Amino acid sequence: MQKKTAPVLASLAAAMLFVCAPVSATVVLVKTSLGNFEVNLFDQTTPATVNNFLAYVKNGSYQNTVFHRSVKGFVLQGGGFRFSGDNNAPFTAVPQLAAVVNEPKLSNVRGTIAMAKISGNANSATNQWFINLSDNSANLDLQNGGFTVFGTVTGTGMEIIDSISNLPNNLNTNYPEVPLRNYTAADGAAKTPVTSNNLVTIESITVINAEVNTAAGLNPKTNTLITSKPDSGSSGSSGGSLGWFSLLAGAFLVWRRRSC
């Protein structure tokens, strides 16, 4: 009798611990060289993705990284690289943890934050993320199995995001689509070296509110497109990825693997 009930009691105890465990975090503060903004995480809706993001936050992976991709009216992307100081190979990749399972439950509308991933692999998201600058739901809610939205920028944070995305982003051929500040077209033509002062740095991301229900009143838009297509796992003709990645066979970065 005891041998039969012991495993059951152990399982119940483990389940109670899981249910009663506090939520890791729901609000983070992103400090950048051009201003700060807050992101409310949807840890109840996309728990695997939030836990993945918080793992990078807690181990300091995002400290002194840069916004490495800006496409006006589309996305602002970060989380993957630090400035090396070498204009010929300007970025070093942030070490990645294991990829996280895709959770395409919410819609890629303006102000949401979502995970970048590799083309043709819906479950390949690691450390890179992007902020939607406009309503990208018609594209990103379906592409490559749908891009997982796991939070939203709150308050006046999008003013900071917009100011970064409005910076020129094609002034230096070694920095394609990288937003540059205090750097002109004349600087680019003269091949003036880019310094850390020209980049937009993510100085830190920290948890500022660990309460359970901080997202209760936000009412994020549901991704209804992903459930309406039986073949929604397909990457589609546009490629299905928003991530830059390191080419393991060489000592250089491949910059242009992304969704469109």
Short mmCIF file of C-alpha atoms in Angstrom, two decimals:
data_model
loop_
_atom_site.label_atom_id
_atom_site.label_comp_id
_atom_site.label_asym_id
_atom_site.label_seq_id
_atom_site.Cartn_x
_atom_site.Cartn_y
_atom_site.Cartn_z
CA MET A 1 0.00 0.00 0.00
CA GLN A 2 2.71 2.47 0.91
CA LYS A 3 4.72 1.59 -2.20
CA LYS A 4 1.74 2.41 -4.39
CA THR A 5 0.81 5.69 -2.70
CA ALA A 6 4.30 7.13 -2.25
CA PRO A 7 4.82 7.92 -5.95
CA VAL A 8 1.33 9.43 -6.13
CA LEU A 9 1.96 11.65 -3.10
CA ALA A 10 5.32 12.69 -4.53
CA SER A 11 3.71 13.62 -7.83
CA LEU A 12 1.01 15.63 -6.08
CA ALA A 13 3.60 17.47 -4.02
CA ALA A 14 5.60 18.28 -7.15
CA ALA A 15 2.47 19.51 -8.92
CA MET A 16 1.58 21.76 -5.97
CA LEU A 17 5.07 23.22 -5.98
CA PHE A 18 4.73 23.95 -9.68
CA VAL A 19 1.31 25.58 -9.30
CA CYS A 20 2.38 27.64 -6.29
CA ALA A 21 5.74 28.70 -7.70
CA PRO A 22 5.93 32.48 -8.12
CA VAL A 23 5.99 33.95 -11.57
CA SER A 24 9.56 34.78 -12.55
CA ALA A 25 8.78 38.29 -13.79
CA THR A 26 6.31 40.28 -15.80
CA VAL A 27 7.83 43.72 -16.32
CA VAL A 28 11.38 44.52 -17.41
CA LEU A 29 13.16 47.82 -17.85
CA VAL A 30 15.30 48.18 -20.97
CA LYS A 31 17.99 50.85 -20.56
CA THR A 32 19.50 52.12 -23.81
CA SER A 33 21.90 54.86 -24.79
CA LEU A 34 18.95 56.78 -26.26
CA GLY A 35 16.49 56.35 -23.41
CA ASN A 36 14.67 53.69 -21.45
CA PHE A 37 11.44 51.79 -21.96
CA GLU A 38 9.44 49.11 -20.16
CA VAL A 39 8.17 45.82 -21.53
CA ASN A 40 5.30 43.89 -19.94
CA LEU A 41 5.85 40.17 -20.48
CA PHE A 42 2.99 37.75 -21.15
CA ASP A 43 4.30 35.02 -18.88
CA GLN A 44 0.86 33.45 -18.45
CA THR A 45 0.28 33.14 -22.21
CA THR A 46 3.78 32.37 -23.50
CA PRO A 47 5.57 30.86 -20.49
CA ALA A 48 8.33 29.01 -22.33
CA THR A 49 9.32 32.09 -24.31
CA VAL A 50 9.23 34.40 -21.29
CA ASN A 51 11.32 31.99 -19.25
CA ASN A 52 13.80 31.79 -22.12
CA PHE A 53 14.03 35.58 -22.36
CA LEU A 54 14.42 35.93 -18.59
CA ALA A 55 17.23 33.39 -18.56
CA TYR A 56 19.23 35.76 -20.78
CA VAL A 57 18.18 38.72 -18.65
CA LYS A 58 19.28 37.05 -15.42
CA ASN A 59 22.68 35.95 -16.72
CA GLY A 60 23.43 39.41 -18.11
CA SER A 61 23.54 38.34 -21.75
CA TYR A 62 21.83 41.50 -22.96
CA GLN A 63 24.15 43.94 -21.19
CA ASN A 64 25.99 46.20 -23.65
CA THR A 65 24.45 44.60 -26.71
CA VAL A 66 23.32 46.72 -29.64
CA PHE A 67 20.30 47.20 -31.83
CA HIS A 68 21.74 45.55 -34.91
CA ARG A 69 18.83 45.84 -37.32
CA SER A 70 16.31 48.56 -38.03
CA VAL A 71 13.80 48.52 -40.87
CA LYS A 72 11.56 51.58 -40.86
CA GLY A 73 7.90 50.70 -40.50
CA PHE A 74 8.73 47.07 -39.84
CA VAL A 75 10.97 45.99 -36.94
CA LEU A 76 13.75 47.03 -34.58
CA GLN A 77 15.90 44.05 -33.63
CA GLY A 78 18.38 43.35 -30.85
CA GLY A 79 19.62 40.81 -28.36
CA GLY A 80 22.20 39.05 -30.48
CA PHE A 81 25.42 41.05 -30.75
CA ARG A 82 27.98 43.27 -29.03
CA PHE A 83 30.25 45.78 -30.74
CA SER A 84 33.73 44.39 -31.32
CA GLY A 85 35.43 47.71 -32.10
CA ASP A 86 36.67 46.32 -35.42
CA ASN A 87 34.90 47.94 -38.36
CA ASN A 88 35.80 45.03 -40.63
CA ALA A 89 34.09 42.53 -38.33
CA PRO A 90 32.05 44.85 -36.12
CA PHE A 91 30.01 42.45 -34.04
CA THR A 92 30.54 39.47 -31.78
CA ALA A 93 27.66 37.09 -31.16
CA VAL A 94 26.09 36.69 -27.74
CA PRO A 95 26.29 33.03 -26.61
CA GLN A 96 23.03 31.22 -27.13
CA LEU A 97 21.11 28.88 -24.86
CA ALA A 98 19.00 26.03 -26.20
CA ALA A 99 16.28 26.98 -28.66
CA VAL A 100 12.78 27.47 -27.29
CA VAL A 101 9.52 25.95 -28.52
CA ASN A 102 7.38 28.28 -30.63
CA GLU A 103 4.29 29.80 -28.96
CA PRO A 104 2.47 31.80 -31.68
CA LYS A 105 -0.57 32.69 -29.61
CA LEU A 106 -0.51 36.49 -29.85
CA SER A 107 -0.47 38.85 -32.81
CA ASN A 108 2.51 40.84 -34.14
CA VAL A 109 0.92 44.28 -33.86
CA ARG A 110 2.72 47.57 -33.24
CA GLY A 111 4.52 47.75 -29.91
CA THR A 112 4.80 44.02 -29.32
CA ILE A 113 8.09 42.21 -28.75
CA ALA A 114 8.66 38.85 -30.44
CA MET A 115 11.41 36.30 -30.93
CA ALA A 116 13.57 36.13 -34.06
CA LYS A 117 14.42 32.72 -35.49
CA ILE A 118 16.03 30.83 -38.35
CA SER A 119 14.29 30.42 -41.71
CA GLY A 120 12.29 27.21 -42.04
CA ASN A 121 12.55 26.29 -38.35
CA ALA A 122 9.66 27.44 -36.21
CA ASN A 123 11.30 26.24 -32.99
CA SER A 124 14.69 27.92 -33.44
CA ALA A 125 14.36 31.10 -31.35
CA THR A 126 17.20 31.71 -28.90
CA ASN A 127 18.38 35.17 -27.78
CA GLN A 128 17.40 37.58 -30.55
CA TRP A 129 14.15 39.52 -30.36
CA PHE A 130 12.47 42.34 -32.23
CA ILE A 131 9.91 45.04 -31.61
CA ASN A 132 7.15 45.47 -34.16
CA LEU A 133 7.11 49.07 -35.42
CA SER A 134 3.76 48.62 -37.14
CA ASP A 135 1.01 46.03 -37.50
CA ASN A 136 2.92 43.11 -39.04
CA SER A 137 0.28 40.52 -38.25
CA ALA A 138 -0.64 39.73 -41.86
CA ASN A 139 2.97 38.65 -42.46
CA LEU A 140 4.51 37.52 -39.18
CA ASP A 141 1.54 35.81 -37.54
CA LEU A 142 1.77 33.05 -40.15
CA GLN A 143 5.31 33.11 -41.47
CA ASN A 144 7.57 30.25 -40.34
CA GLY A 145 4.94 28.90 -37.99
CA GLY A 146 4.22 32.38 -36.67
CA PHE A 147 6.60 34.60 -34.71
CA THR A 148 6.05 34.35 -30.96
CA VAL A 149 4.93 37.61 -29.35
CA PHE A 150 5.78 37.45 -25.64
CA GLY A 151 5.31 41.01 -24.40
CA THR A 152 4.44 44.58 -25.23
CA VAL A 153 6.11 47.97 -24.81
CA THR A 154 4.13 50.05 -22.33
CA GLY A 155 3.67 53.69 -21.41
CA THR A 156 5.57 56.11 -23.64
CA GLY A 157 8.16 53.50 -24.51
CA MET A 158 7.35 53.48 -28.21
CA GLU A 159 8.55 57.08 -28.42
CA ILE A 160 12.03 55.78 -27.57
CA ILE A 161 11.67 52.88 -30.01
CA ASP A 162 10.52 55.22 -32.78
CA SER A 163 13.42 57.61 -32.16
CA ILE A 164 15.85 54.71 -32.58
CA SER A 165 14.13 53.33 -35.67
CA ASN A 166 14.14 56.78 -37.28
CA LEU A 167 17.95 56.93 -37.22
CA PRO A 168 19.71 56.43 -40.57
CA ASN A 169 20.51 52.77 -41.11
CA ASN A 170 22.45 52.42 -44.35
CA LEU A 171 25.31 54.92 -44.10
CA ASN A 172 28.18 52.45 -43.82
CA THR A 173 28.51 49.30 -45.92
CA ASN A 174 29.91 47.34 -42.97
CA TYR A 175 26.77 48.12 -40.98
CA PRO A 176 23.80 47.20 -43.19
CA GLU A 177 20.49 48.21 -41.58
CA VAL A 178 22.22 49.13 -38.32
CA PRO A 179 20.81 52.36 -36.83
CA LEU A 180 23.65 54.87 -36.44
CA ARG A 181 23.61 58.11 -34.45
CA ASN A 182 25.91 61.10 -34.79
CA TYR A 183 26.99 59.67 -38.13
CA THR A 184 26.25 61.30 -41.50
CA ALA A 185 26.18 60.34 -45.13
CA ALA A 186 29.43 62.27 -45.52
CA ASP A 187 30.96 60.11 -42.78
CA GLY A 188 29.86 57.03 -44.64
CA ALA A 189 31.25 58.27 -47.96
CA ALA A 190 34.56 59.05 -46.28
CA LYS A 191 34.52 55.60 -44.63
CA THR A 192 34.85 57.18 -41.23
CA PRO A 193 35.14 54.37 -38.67
CA VAL A 194 32.06 53.68 -36.60
CA THR A 195 32.59 53.79 -32.84
CA SER A 196 30.49 52.60 -29.92
CA ASN A 197 29.16 56.16 -29.61
CA ASN A 198 27.54 55.80 -33.03
CA LEU A 199 25.60 52.69 -32.08
CA VAL A 200 22.48 52.38 -29.96
CA THR A 201 23.50 50.25 -27.00
CA ILE A 202 21.24 48.20 -24.79
CA GLU A 203 22.99 48.93 -21.52
CA SER A 204 20.92 46.52 -19.45
CA ILE A 205 17.60 44.73 -19.11
CA THR A 206 16.37 44.20 -15.56
CA VAL A 207 13.25 42.92 -13.84
CA ILE A 208 11.37 45.74 -12.12
CA ASN A 209 8.05 44.06 -11.30
CA ALA A 210 7.56 40.38 -10.49
CA GLU A 211 3.85 40.49 -9.68
CA VAL A 212 1.67 37.84 -11.27
CA ASN A 213 -1.10 39.91 -12.83
CA THR A 214 0.63 42.96 -14.27
CA ALA A 215 -0.58 42.08 -17.78
CA ALA A 216 -4.20 41.59 -16.76
CA GLY A 217 -5.45 44.86 -18.26
CA LEU A 218 -3.40 44.91 -21.45
CA ASN A 219 -5.69 42.74 -23.63
CA PRO A 220 -3.14 41.63 -26.25
CA LYS A 221 -4.51 40.75 -29.65
CA THR A 222 -4.85 37.02 -30.32
CA ASN A 223 -3.13 35.46 -33.32
CA THR A 224 -6.16 34.14 -35.17
CA LEU A 225 -4.36 33.56 -38.46
CA ILE A 226 -2.17 30.73 -37.18
CA THR A 227 -5.18 28.57 -36.32
CA SER A 228 -6.93 29.20 -39.64
CA LYS A 229 -4.20 27.66 -41.80
CA PRO A 230 -3.54 23.90 -41.64
CA ASP A 231 -0.09 24.42 -43.18
CA SER A 232 0.92 27.32 -40.93
CA GLY A 233 4.25 25.67 -40.16
CA SER A 234 5.48 26.50 -43.64
CA SER A 235 8.05 29.24 -43.92
CA GLY A 236 6.48 30.74 -47.02
CA SER A 237 8.15 32.35 -50.00
CA SER A 238 9.68 35.21 -48.05
CA GLY A 239 12.01 33.04 -46.03
CA GLY A 240 10.55 33.01 -42.55
CA SER A 241 13.39 34.36 -40.43
CA LEU A 242 14.19 37.55 -38.58
CA GLY A 243 17.55 36.55 -37.19
CA TRP A 244 21.15 37.22 -38.08
CA PHE A 245 23.33 34.25 -37.27
CA SER A 246 26.96 33.24 -37.04
CA LEU A 247 28.32 31.00 -39.77
CA LEU A 248 30.01 28.32 -37.70
CA ALA A 249 32.37 27.29 -40.48
CA GLY A 250 33.95 30.74 -40.75
CA ALA A 251 35.09 33.69 -38.70
CA PHE A 252 32.52 36.12 -40.04
CA LEU A 253 28.85 36.91 -39.64
CA VAL A 254 26.13 36.31 -42.19
CA TRP A 255 23.91 39.34 -41.93
CA ARG A 256 20.90 38.88 -44.14
CA ARG A 257 18.94 35.85 -43.08
CA ARG A 258 15.59 37.25 -42.10
CA SER A 259 11.91 37.26 -42.87
CA CYS A 260 11.69 39.61 -45.82
#
